[in-house]
Amino acid sequence: MYKREFLKVAGMAGIAAMAIPGGIFANDRAPFAAQKAPFTLPALPFAYDALEPNIDKMTMEIHHDKHHAGYVNNLNKAVKGTAFEKLSLEEILAKVTDKDAAIRNNAGGHFNHSLFWTILSPKKSDPSPDLKAAINASFGSFDAFKNEFNTAAKTVFGSGWAWLVKNKQGKLEVTKSANQDNTLMAKLVDKTATPIMGLDVWEHAYYLKYQNKRPDYINAFWNVINWDEVGKRFAAAK
Ligand code: MN
């Protein structure tokens, strides 16, 4: 389903892609996962101040323009002249080992942030009936899911992410990762799963506004989730 839609738009993409930095597909899943070096910074799908007051403008500017751009630039440098140079971002994640620290950190950083921007939105939305049903089946209730996700996000020690993932059995799970790791890193996780939604809990994601109050940032995140995109990722996940 996803692929057909992608191909349909791809034909019209030429002119628009030139006009939009990061490409017309910046708000879609496959393009950043399927992208190969040289990697590029996808455009934010909304204005820097669009998530105010939940996530402030300056945080978004620095987070996207400096931190995410840094992962992209460093990933391009790290893959140069290596066996990873010709692989897509998703293939790099599947093959990277603990011997390739620069590629692990920067490929993870590029993927995780590309995903993160797409699952945020200033527009109010609700989980689709399908996603709601899957959440109920996996966690018992939406509140139970929310509690589990919040606990994961609060208890990441130091820098990392909280995740909602779809496992190979098709069930949803809450996980957390250190640094820029994610569940697509097949050589580094016990079992792979597809990230559906992620929350960046590095201090750079919230410190300017929330300082040491990470739980307040986590609560604010629930006001700006793009449930349409989370639902699309859920439906597309293998
Ligand atoms: Mn970040």
PDB file of C-alpha atoms and ligand atoms in Angstrom:
ATOM      1  CA  MET A   1       0.000   0.000   0.000  1.00  0.00           C
ATOM      2  CA  TYR A   2       2.683   2.401   1.027  1.00  0.00           C
ATOM      3  CA  LYS A   3       4.913   1.551  -1.920  1.00  0.00           C
ATOM      4  CA  ARG A   4       2.164   2.176  -4.457  1.00  0.00           C
ATOM      5  CA  GLU A   5       1.473   5.597  -2.996  1.00  0.00           C
ATOM      6  CA  PHE A   6       5.155   6.387  -3.070  1.00  0.00           C
ATOM      7  CA  LEU A   7       5.483   5.476  -6.741  1.00  0.00           C
ATOM      8  CA  LYS A   8       2.397   7.463  -7.609  1.00  0.00           C
ATOM      9  CA  VAL A   9       3.838  10.663  -6.137  1.00  0.00           C
ATOM     10  CA  ALA A  10       7.360   9.941  -7.291  1.00  0.00           C
ATOM     11  CA  GLY A  11       6.444  10.771 -10.861  1.00  0.00           C
ATOM     12  CA  MET A  12       5.468  14.291  -9.930  1.00  0.00           C
ATOM     13  CA  ALA A  13       8.329  14.795  -7.542  1.00  0.00           C
ATOM     14  CA  GLY A  14      10.988  16.306  -9.776  1.00  0.00           C
ATOM     15  CA  ILE A  15      10.063  19.954  -9.705  1.00  0.00           C
ATOM     16  CA  ALA A  16       8.783  20.032  -6.133  1.00  0.00           C
ATOM     17  CA  ALA A  17      11.857  18.236  -4.813  1.00  0.00           C
ATOM     18  CA  MET A  18      14.051  20.996  -6.200  1.00  0.00           C
ATOM     19  CA  ALA A  19      12.026  23.610  -4.400  1.00  0.00           C
ATOM     20  CA  ILE A  20      11.969  22.011  -0.958  1.00  0.00           C
ATOM     21  CA  PRO A  21      15.259  21.556   0.911  1.00  0.00           C
ATOM     22  CA  GLY A  22      15.504  17.962   2.052  1.00  0.00           C
ATOM     23  CA  GLY A  23      13.093  16.797  -0.617  1.00  0.00           C
ATOM     24  CA  ILE A  24       9.388  16.469  -0.982  1.00  0.00           C
ATOM     25  CA  PHE A  25       9.388  13.154   0.890  1.00  0.00           C
ATOM     26  CA  ALA A  26      10.776  14.510   4.122  1.00  0.00           C
ATOM     27  CA  ASN A  27       7.539  13.635   5.922  1.00  0.00           C
ATOM     28  CA  ASP A  28       7.347  10.060   4.700  1.00  0.00           C
ATOM     29  CA  ARG A  29       8.859   6.848   5.985  1.00  0.00           C
ATOM     30  CA  ALA A  30      10.609   5.009   3.188  1.00  0.00           C
ATOM     31  CA  PRO A  31      12.551   7.900   1.742  1.00  0.00           C
ATOM     32  CA  PHE A  32      14.832   8.508   4.697  1.00  0.00           C
ATOM     33  CA  ALA A  33      15.169   4.806   5.503  1.00  0.00           C
ATOM     34  CA  ALA A  34      15.910   3.964   1.870  1.00  0.00           C
ATOM     35  CA  GLN A  35      18.260   6.888   1.313  1.00  0.00           C
ATOM     36  CA  LYS A  36      21.941   6.225   0.565  1.00  0.00           C
ATOM     37  CA  ALA A  37      25.034   8.389   1.012  1.00  0.00           C
ATOM     38  CA  PRO A  38      25.381  11.272   0.675  1.00  0.00           C
ATOM     39  CA  PHE A  39      22.677  11.626   3.315  1.00  0.00           C
ATOM     40  CA  THR A  40      20.793  14.893   3.556  1.00  0.00           C
ATOM     41  CA  LEU A  41      18.978  16.669   6.346  1.00  0.00           C
ATOM     42  CA  PRO A  42      15.194  16.336   5.854  1.00  0.00           C
ATOM     43  CA  ALA A  43      13.224  19.553   6.232  1.00  0.00           C
ATOM     44  CA  LEU A  44      11.094  19.915   9.350  1.00  0.00           C
ATOM     45  CA  PRO A  45       7.486  19.247   8.308  1.00  0.00           C
ATOM     46  CA  PHE A  46       6.304  22.292  10.327  1.00  0.00           C
ATOM     47  CA  ALA A  47       7.616  25.691  11.443  1.00  0.00           C
ATOM     48  CA  TYR A  48      10.184  25.845  14.256  1.00  0.00           C
ATOM     49  CA  ASP A  49       7.696  27.508  16.578  1.00  0.00           C
ATOM     50  CA  ALA A  50       4.738  25.301  15.582  1.00  0.00           C
ATOM     51  CA  LEU A  51       4.969  23.067  18.661  1.00  0.00           C
ATOM     52  CA  GLU A  52       4.994  25.958  21.168  1.00  0.00           C
ATOM     53  CA  PRO A  53       4.423  25.937  24.092  1.00  0.00           C
ATOM     54  CA  ASN A  54       5.049  22.192  24.297  1.00  0.00           C
ATOM     55  CA  ILE A  55       8.405  22.268  22.538  1.00  0.00           C
ATOM     56  CA  ASP A  56       9.964  25.709  22.145  1.00  0.00           C
ATOM     57  CA  LYS A  57      11.254  27.328  18.994  1.00  0.00           C
ATOM     58  CA  MET A  58      14.892  27.627  20.010  1.00  0.00           C
ATOM     59  CA  THR A  59      15.075  23.974  21.004  1.00  0.00           C
ATOM     60  CA  MET A  60      13.641  22.984  17.629  1.00  0.00           C
ATOM     61  CA  GLU A  61      16.093  25.219  15.753  1.00  0.00           C
ATOM     62  CA  ILE A  62      19.138  23.861  17.553  1.00  0.00           C
ATOM     63  CA  HIS A  63      17.855  20.300  17.623  1.00  0.00           C
ATOM     64  CA  HIS A  64      17.138  20.143  13.902  1.00  0.00           C
ATOM     65  CA  ASP A  65      19.674  22.551  12.387  1.00  0.00           C
ATOM     66  CA  LYS A  66      22.635  21.679  14.617  1.00  0.00           C
ATOM     67  CA  HIS A  67      22.180  18.277  16.274  1.00  0.00           C
ATOM     68  CA  HIS A  68      20.430  16.428  13.460  1.00  0.00           C
ATOM     69  CA  ALA A  69      22.598  18.135  10.837  1.00  0.00           C
ATOM     70  CA  GLY A  70      25.640  16.979  12.810  1.00  0.00           C
ATOM     71  CA  TYR A  71      24.535  13.347  12.655  1.00  0.00           C
ATOM     72  CA  VAL A  72      24.005  13.642   8.907  1.00  0.00           C
ATOM     73  CA  ASN A  73      27.409  15.234   8.274  1.00  0.00           C
ATOM     74  CA  ASN A  74      29.258  12.831  10.536  1.00  0.00           C
ATOM     75  CA  LEU A  75      27.482   9.832   9.020  1.00  0.00           C
ATOM     76  CA  ASN A  76      28.586  10.928   5.547  1.00  0.00           C
ATOM     77  CA  LYS A  77      32.174  11.206   6.795  1.00  0.00           C
ATOM     78  CA  ALA A  78      32.026   7.891   8.661  1.00  0.00           C
ATOM     79  CA  VAL A  79      30.754   5.748   5.767  1.00  0.00           C
ATOM     80  CA  LYS A  80      33.183   7.177   3.212  1.00  0.00           C
ATOM     81  CA  GLY A  81      35.464   4.457   1.885  1.00  0.00           C
ATOM     82  CA  THR A  82      33.800   1.719   3.975  1.00  0.00           C
ATOM     83  CA  ALA A  83      31.545  -1.234   3.128  1.00  0.00           C
ATOM     84  CA  PHE A  84      28.618   0.897   4.332  1.00  0.00           C
ATOM     85  CA  GLU A  85      29.061   3.563   1.681  1.00  0.00           C
ATOM     86  CA  LYS A  86      26.673   2.011  -0.847  1.00  0.00           C
ATOM     87  CA  LEU A  87      24.023   0.845   1.636  1.00  0.00           C
ATOM     88  CA  SER A  88      20.713   2.462   2.494  1.00  0.00           C
ATOM     89  CA  LEU A  89      20.227   3.896   5.960  1.00  0.00           C
ATOM     90  CA  GLU A  90      18.057   0.918   6.920  1.00  0.00           C
ATOM     91  CA  GLU A  91      20.689  -1.544   5.635  1.00  0.00           C
ATOM     92  CA  ILE A  92      23.387   0.273   7.583  1.00  0.00           C
ATOM     93  CA  LEU A  93      21.352  -0.063  10.782  1.00  0.00           C
ATOM     94  CA  ALA A  94      20.862  -3.791  10.125  1.00  0.00           C
ATOM     95  CA  LYS A  95      24.589  -4.400   9.619  1.00  0.00           C
ATOM     96  CA  VAL A  96      26.344  -2.035  11.984  1.00  0.00           C
ATOM     97  CA  THR A  97      28.264  -3.620  14.876  1.00  0.00           C
ATOM     98  CA  ASP A  98      29.824  -2.341  18.077  1.00  0.00           C
ATOM     99  CA  LYS A  99      33.114  -2.033  16.181  1.00  0.00           C
ATOM    100  CA  ASP A 100      31.740   0.875  14.126  1.00  0.00           C
ATOM    101  CA  ALA A 101      30.985   3.441  16.829  1.00  0.00           C
ATOM    102  CA  ALA A 102      30.844   6.482  14.529  1.00  0.00           C
ATOM    103  CA  ILE A 103      28.501   4.773  12.071  1.00  0.00           C
ATOM    104  CA  ARG A 104      26.361   3.302  14.859  1.00  0.00           C
ATOM    105  CA  ASN A 105      25.895   6.663  16.580  1.00  0.00           C
ATOM    106  CA  ASN A 106      25.387   8.779  13.486  1.00  0.00           C
ATOM    107  CA  ALA A 107      23.263   6.388  11.423  1.00  0.00           C
ATOM    108  CA  GLY A 108      21.108   5.913  14.510  1.00  0.00           C
ATOM    109  CA  GLY A 109      21.027   9.660  15.078  1.00  0.00           C
ATOM    110  CA  HIS A 110      19.995  10.370  11.489  1.00  0.00           C
ATOM    111  CA  PHE A 111      17.285   7.690  11.429  1.00  0.00           C
ATOM    112  CA  ASN A 112      15.890   8.455  14.887  1.00  0.00           C
ATOM    113  CA  HIS A 113      15.598  12.204  14.304  1.00  0.00           C
ATOM    114  CA  SER A 114      14.165  11.779  10.795  1.00  0.00           C
ATOM    115  CA  LEU A 115      11.463   9.609  12.346  1.00  0.00           C
ATOM    116  CA  PHE A 116      10.974  11.912  15.340  1.00  0.00           C
ATOM    117  CA  TRP A 117      10.108  15.007  13.266  1.00  0.00           C
ATOM    118  CA  THR A 118       7.459  13.091  11.335  1.00  0.00           C
ATOM    119  CA  ILE A 119       5.635  11.827  14.424  1.00  0.00           C
ATOM    120  CA  LEU A 120       5.315  15.347  15.846  1.00  0.00           C
ATOM    121  CA  SER A 121       2.666  17.800  14.718  1.00  0.00           C
ATOM    122  CA  PRO A 122       0.926  20.947  15.934  1.00  0.00           C
ATOM    123  CA  LYS A 123      -2.314  19.526  14.532  1.00  0.00           C
ATOM    124  CA  LYS A 124      -4.501  17.625  17.000  1.00  0.00           C
ATOM    125  CA  SER A 125      -5.052  14.014  16.016  1.00  0.00           C
ATOM    126  CA  ASP A 126      -6.136  10.701  17.552  1.00  0.00           C
ATOM    127  CA  PRO A 127      -4.920   7.133  17.103  1.00  0.00           C
ATOM    128  CA  SER A 128      -6.797   5.356  14.315  1.00  0.00           C
ATOM    129  CA  PRO A 129      -9.251   2.594  15.303  1.00  0.00           C
ATOM    130  CA  ASP A 130      -6.735  -0.041  14.099  1.00  0.00           C
ATOM    131  CA  LEU A 131      -3.916   1.410  16.156  1.00  0.00           C
ATOM    132  CA  LYS A 132      -6.162   1.797  19.201  1.00  0.00           C
ATOM    133  CA  ALA A 133      -7.184  -1.849  18.903  1.00  0.00           C
ATOM    134  CA  ALA A 134      -3.537  -2.926  18.655  1.00  0.00           C
ATOM    135  CA  ILE A 135      -2.639  -0.809  21.681  1.00  0.00           C
ATOM    136  CA  ASN A 136      -5.474  -2.359  23.687  1.00  0.00           C
ATOM    137  CA  ALA A 137      -4.485  -5.859  22.572  1.00  0.00           C
ATOM    138  CA  SER A 138      -0.833  -5.312  23.510  1.00  0.00           C
ATOM    139  CA  PHE A 139      -1.105  -3.247  26.698  1.00  0.00           C
ATOM    140  CA  GLY A 140      -4.660  -3.751  27.969  1.00  0.00           C
ATOM    141  CA  SER A 141      -5.654  -0.098  27.595  1.00  0.00           C
ATOM    142  CA  PHE A 142      -4.424   3.202  26.210  1.00  0.00           C
ATOM    143  CA  ASP A 143      -3.659   4.442  29.738  1.00  0.00           C
ATOM    144  CA  ALA A 144      -1.594   1.347  30.476  1.00  0.00           C
ATOM    145  CA  PHE A 145       0.375   1.969  27.274  1.00  0.00           C
ATOM    146  CA  LYS A 146       0.878   5.616  28.155  1.00  0.00           C
ATOM    147  CA  ASN A 147       2.101   4.742  31.642  1.00  0.00           C
ATOM    148  CA  GLU A 148       4.532   2.178  30.307  1.00  0.00           C
ATOM    149  CA  PHE A 149       5.862   4.575  27.673  1.00  0.00           C
ATOM    150  CA  ASN A 150       6.247   7.400  30.210  1.00  0.00           C
ATOM    151  CA  THR A 151       8.066   5.117  32.644  1.00  0.00           C
ATOM    152  CA  ALA A 152      10.452   4.047  29.874  1.00  0.00           C
ATOM    153  CA  ALA A 153      11.086   7.680  28.894  1.00  0.00           C
ATOM    154  CA  LYS A 154      11.664   8.769  32.506  1.00  0.00           C
ATOM    155  CA  THR A 155      14.017   5.900  33.307  1.00  0.00           C
ATOM    156  CA  VAL A 156      16.404   6.166  30.364  1.00  0.00           C
ATOM    157  CA  PHE A 157      19.613   6.815  32.309  1.00  0.00           C
ATOM    158  CA  GLY A 158      21.497   9.622  30.588  1.00  0.00           C
ATOM    159  CA  SER A 159      20.876  10.043  26.864  1.00  0.00           C
ATOM    160  CA  GLY A 160      18.547   7.874  24.807  1.00  0.00           C
ATOM    161  CA  TRP A 161      15.066   7.240  23.493  1.00  0.00           C
ATOM    162  CA  ALA A 162      11.751   5.679  24.501  1.00  0.00           C
ATOM    163  CA  TRP A 163      10.047   3.708  21.756  1.00  0.00           C
ATOM    164  CA  LEU A 164       6.792   2.181  20.681  1.00  0.00           C
ATOM    165  CA  VAL A 165       7.778  -0.686  18.374  1.00  0.00           C
ATOM    166  CA  LYS A 166       5.976  -3.380  16.410  1.00  0.00           C
ATOM    167  CA  ASN A 167       7.645  -6.740  16.970  1.00  0.00           C
ATOM    168  CA  LYS A 168       7.961  -9.624  14.523  1.00  0.00           C
ATOM    169  CA  GLN A 169       4.750 -11.178  15.912  1.00  0.00           C
ATOM    170  CA  GLY A 170       2.885  -7.987  15.027  1.00  0.00           C
ATOM    171  CA  LYS A 171       2.461  -6.937  18.667  1.00  0.00           C
ATOM    172  CA  LEU A 172       3.289  -3.524  20.035  1.00  0.00           C
ATOM    173  CA  GLU A 173       5.941  -3.133  22.720  1.00  0.00           C
ATOM    174  CA  VAL A 174       7.472  -0.262  24.652  1.00  0.00           C
ATOM    175  CA  THR A 175      11.272  -0.273  24.725  1.00  0.00           C
ATOM    176  CA  LYS A 176      14.060   2.169  25.457  1.00  0.00           C
ATOM    177  CA  SER A 177      17.524   2.585  24.026  1.00  0.00           C
ATOM    178  CA  ALA A 178      20.750   4.279  25.023  1.00  0.00           C
ATOM    179  CA  ASN A 179      22.376   6.998  22.953  1.00  0.00           C
ATOM    180  CA  GLN A 180      21.171   6.709  19.303  1.00  0.00           C
ATOM    181  CA  ASP A 181      20.548   2.968  19.227  1.00  0.00           C
ATOM    182  CA  ASN A 182      17.258   1.562  17.954  1.00  0.00           C
ATOM    183  CA  THR A 183      15.586  -1.805  17.382  1.00  0.00           C
ATOM    184  CA  LEU A 184      16.591  -1.916  13.699  1.00  0.00           C
ATOM    185  CA  MET A 185      20.222  -2.533  14.740  1.00  0.00           C
ATOM    186  CA  ALA A 186      20.025  -6.286  14.232  1.00  0.00           C
ATOM    187  CA  LYS A 187      23.577  -7.000  15.416  1.00  0.00           C
ATOM    188  CA  LEU A 188      23.130  -4.968  18.586  1.00  0.00           C
ATOM    189  CA  VAL A 189      19.664  -5.897  19.899  1.00  0.00           C
ATOM    190  CA  ASP A 190      18.280  -9.217  21.137  1.00  0.00           C
ATOM    191  CA  LYS A 191      15.342  -9.009  18.737  1.00  0.00           C
ATOM    192  CA  THR A 192      14.621  -6.538  16.005  1.00  0.00           C
ATOM    193  CA  ALA A 193      11.353  -4.617  15.797  1.00  0.00           C
ATOM    194  CA  THR A 194      10.037  -1.708  13.757  1.00  0.00           C
ATOM    195  CA  PRO A 195      10.012   1.663  15.527  1.00  0.00           C
ATOM    196  CA  ILE A 196       6.511   3.176  15.297  1.00  0.00           C
ATOM    197  CA  MET A 197       6.985   6.174  17.573  1.00  0.00           C
ATOM    198  CA  GLY A 198      10.006   7.488  19.454  1.00  0.00           C
ATOM    199  CA  LEU A 199      10.667  10.146  22.059  1.00  0.00           C
ATOM    200  CA  ASP A 200      14.094  11.747  22.252  1.00  0.00           C
ATOM    201  CA  VAL A 201      15.019  12.149  25.913  1.00  0.00           C
ATOM    202  CA  TRP A 202      18.524  13.504  25.380  1.00  0.00           C
ATOM    203  CA  GLU A 203      18.863  16.735  27.388  1.00  0.00           C
ATOM    204  CA  HIS A 204      19.332  18.648  24.101  1.00  0.00           C
ATOM    205  CA  ALA A 205      15.695  17.791  23.301  1.00  0.00           C
ATOM    206  CA  TYR A 206      14.253  19.639  26.302  1.00  0.00           C
ATOM    207  CA  TYR A 207      16.813  21.351  28.533  1.00  0.00           C
ATOM    208  CA  LEU A 208      16.338  24.953  27.333  1.00  0.00           C
ATOM    209  CA  LYS A 209      12.688  24.939  28.366  1.00  0.00           C
ATOM    210  CA  TYR A 210      12.393  22.185  30.955  1.00  0.00           C
ATOM    211  CA  GLN A 211      15.911  22.019  32.488  1.00  0.00           C
ATOM    212  CA  ASN A 212      15.965  19.026  34.875  1.00  0.00           C
ATOM    213  CA  LYS A 213      12.207  18.412  34.621  1.00  0.00           C
ATOM    214  CA  ARG A 214      12.198  15.629  32.042  1.00  0.00           C
ATOM    215  CA  PRO A 215       8.743  14.372  33.182  1.00  0.00           C
ATOM    216  CA  ASP A 216       7.186  17.743  32.207  1.00  0.00           C
ATOM    217  CA  TYR A 217       8.674  17.417  28.713  1.00  0.00           C
ATOM    218  CA  ILE A 218       7.365  13.860  28.454  1.00  0.00           C
ATOM    219  CA  ASN A 219       3.859  15.038  29.422  1.00  0.00           C
ATOM    220  CA  ALA A 220       4.032  17.852  26.844  1.00  0.00           C
ATOM    221  CA  PHE A 221       5.037  15.359  24.134  1.00  0.00           C
ATOM    222  CA  TRP A 222       1.564  13.767  24.335  1.00  0.00           C
ATOM    223  CA  ASN A 223       0.052  17.098  23.151  1.00  0.00           C
ATOM    224  CA  VAL A 224       2.019  17.105  19.885  1.00  0.00           C
ATOM    225  CA  ILE A 225       1.984  13.501  18.660  1.00  0.00           C
ATOM    226  CA  ASN A 226       1.114  13.062  14.985  1.00  0.00           C
ATOM    227  CA  TRP A 227      -1.149  10.020  15.372  1.00  0.00           C
ATOM    228  CA  ASP A 228      -1.821   9.903  11.630  1.00  0.00           C
ATOM    229  CA  GLU A 229       1.865   9.278  10.991  1.00  0.00           C
ATOM    230  CA  VAL A 230       2.202   6.806  13.900  1.00  0.00           C
ATOM    231  CA  GLY A 231      -0.796   4.934  12.467  1.00  0.00           C
ATOM    232  CA  LYS A 232       0.779   4.893   9.000  1.00  0.00           C
ATOM    233  CA  ARG A 233       4.016   3.515  10.390  1.00  0.00           C
ATOM    234  CA  PHE A 234       2.070   0.866  12.302  1.00  0.00           C
ATOM    235  CA  ALA A 235       0.165  -0.184   9.165  1.00  0.00           C
ATOM    236  CA  ALA A 236       3.326  -0.262   7.014  1.00  0.00           C
ATOM    237  CA  ALA A 237       5.526  -2.156   9.509  1.00  0.00           C
ATOM    238  CA  LYS A 238       6.386  -5.685   8.478  1.00  0.00           C
TER     239      LYS A 238
HETATM  240 MN    MN B   1      18.052  14.643  19.595  1.00  0.00          MN
END
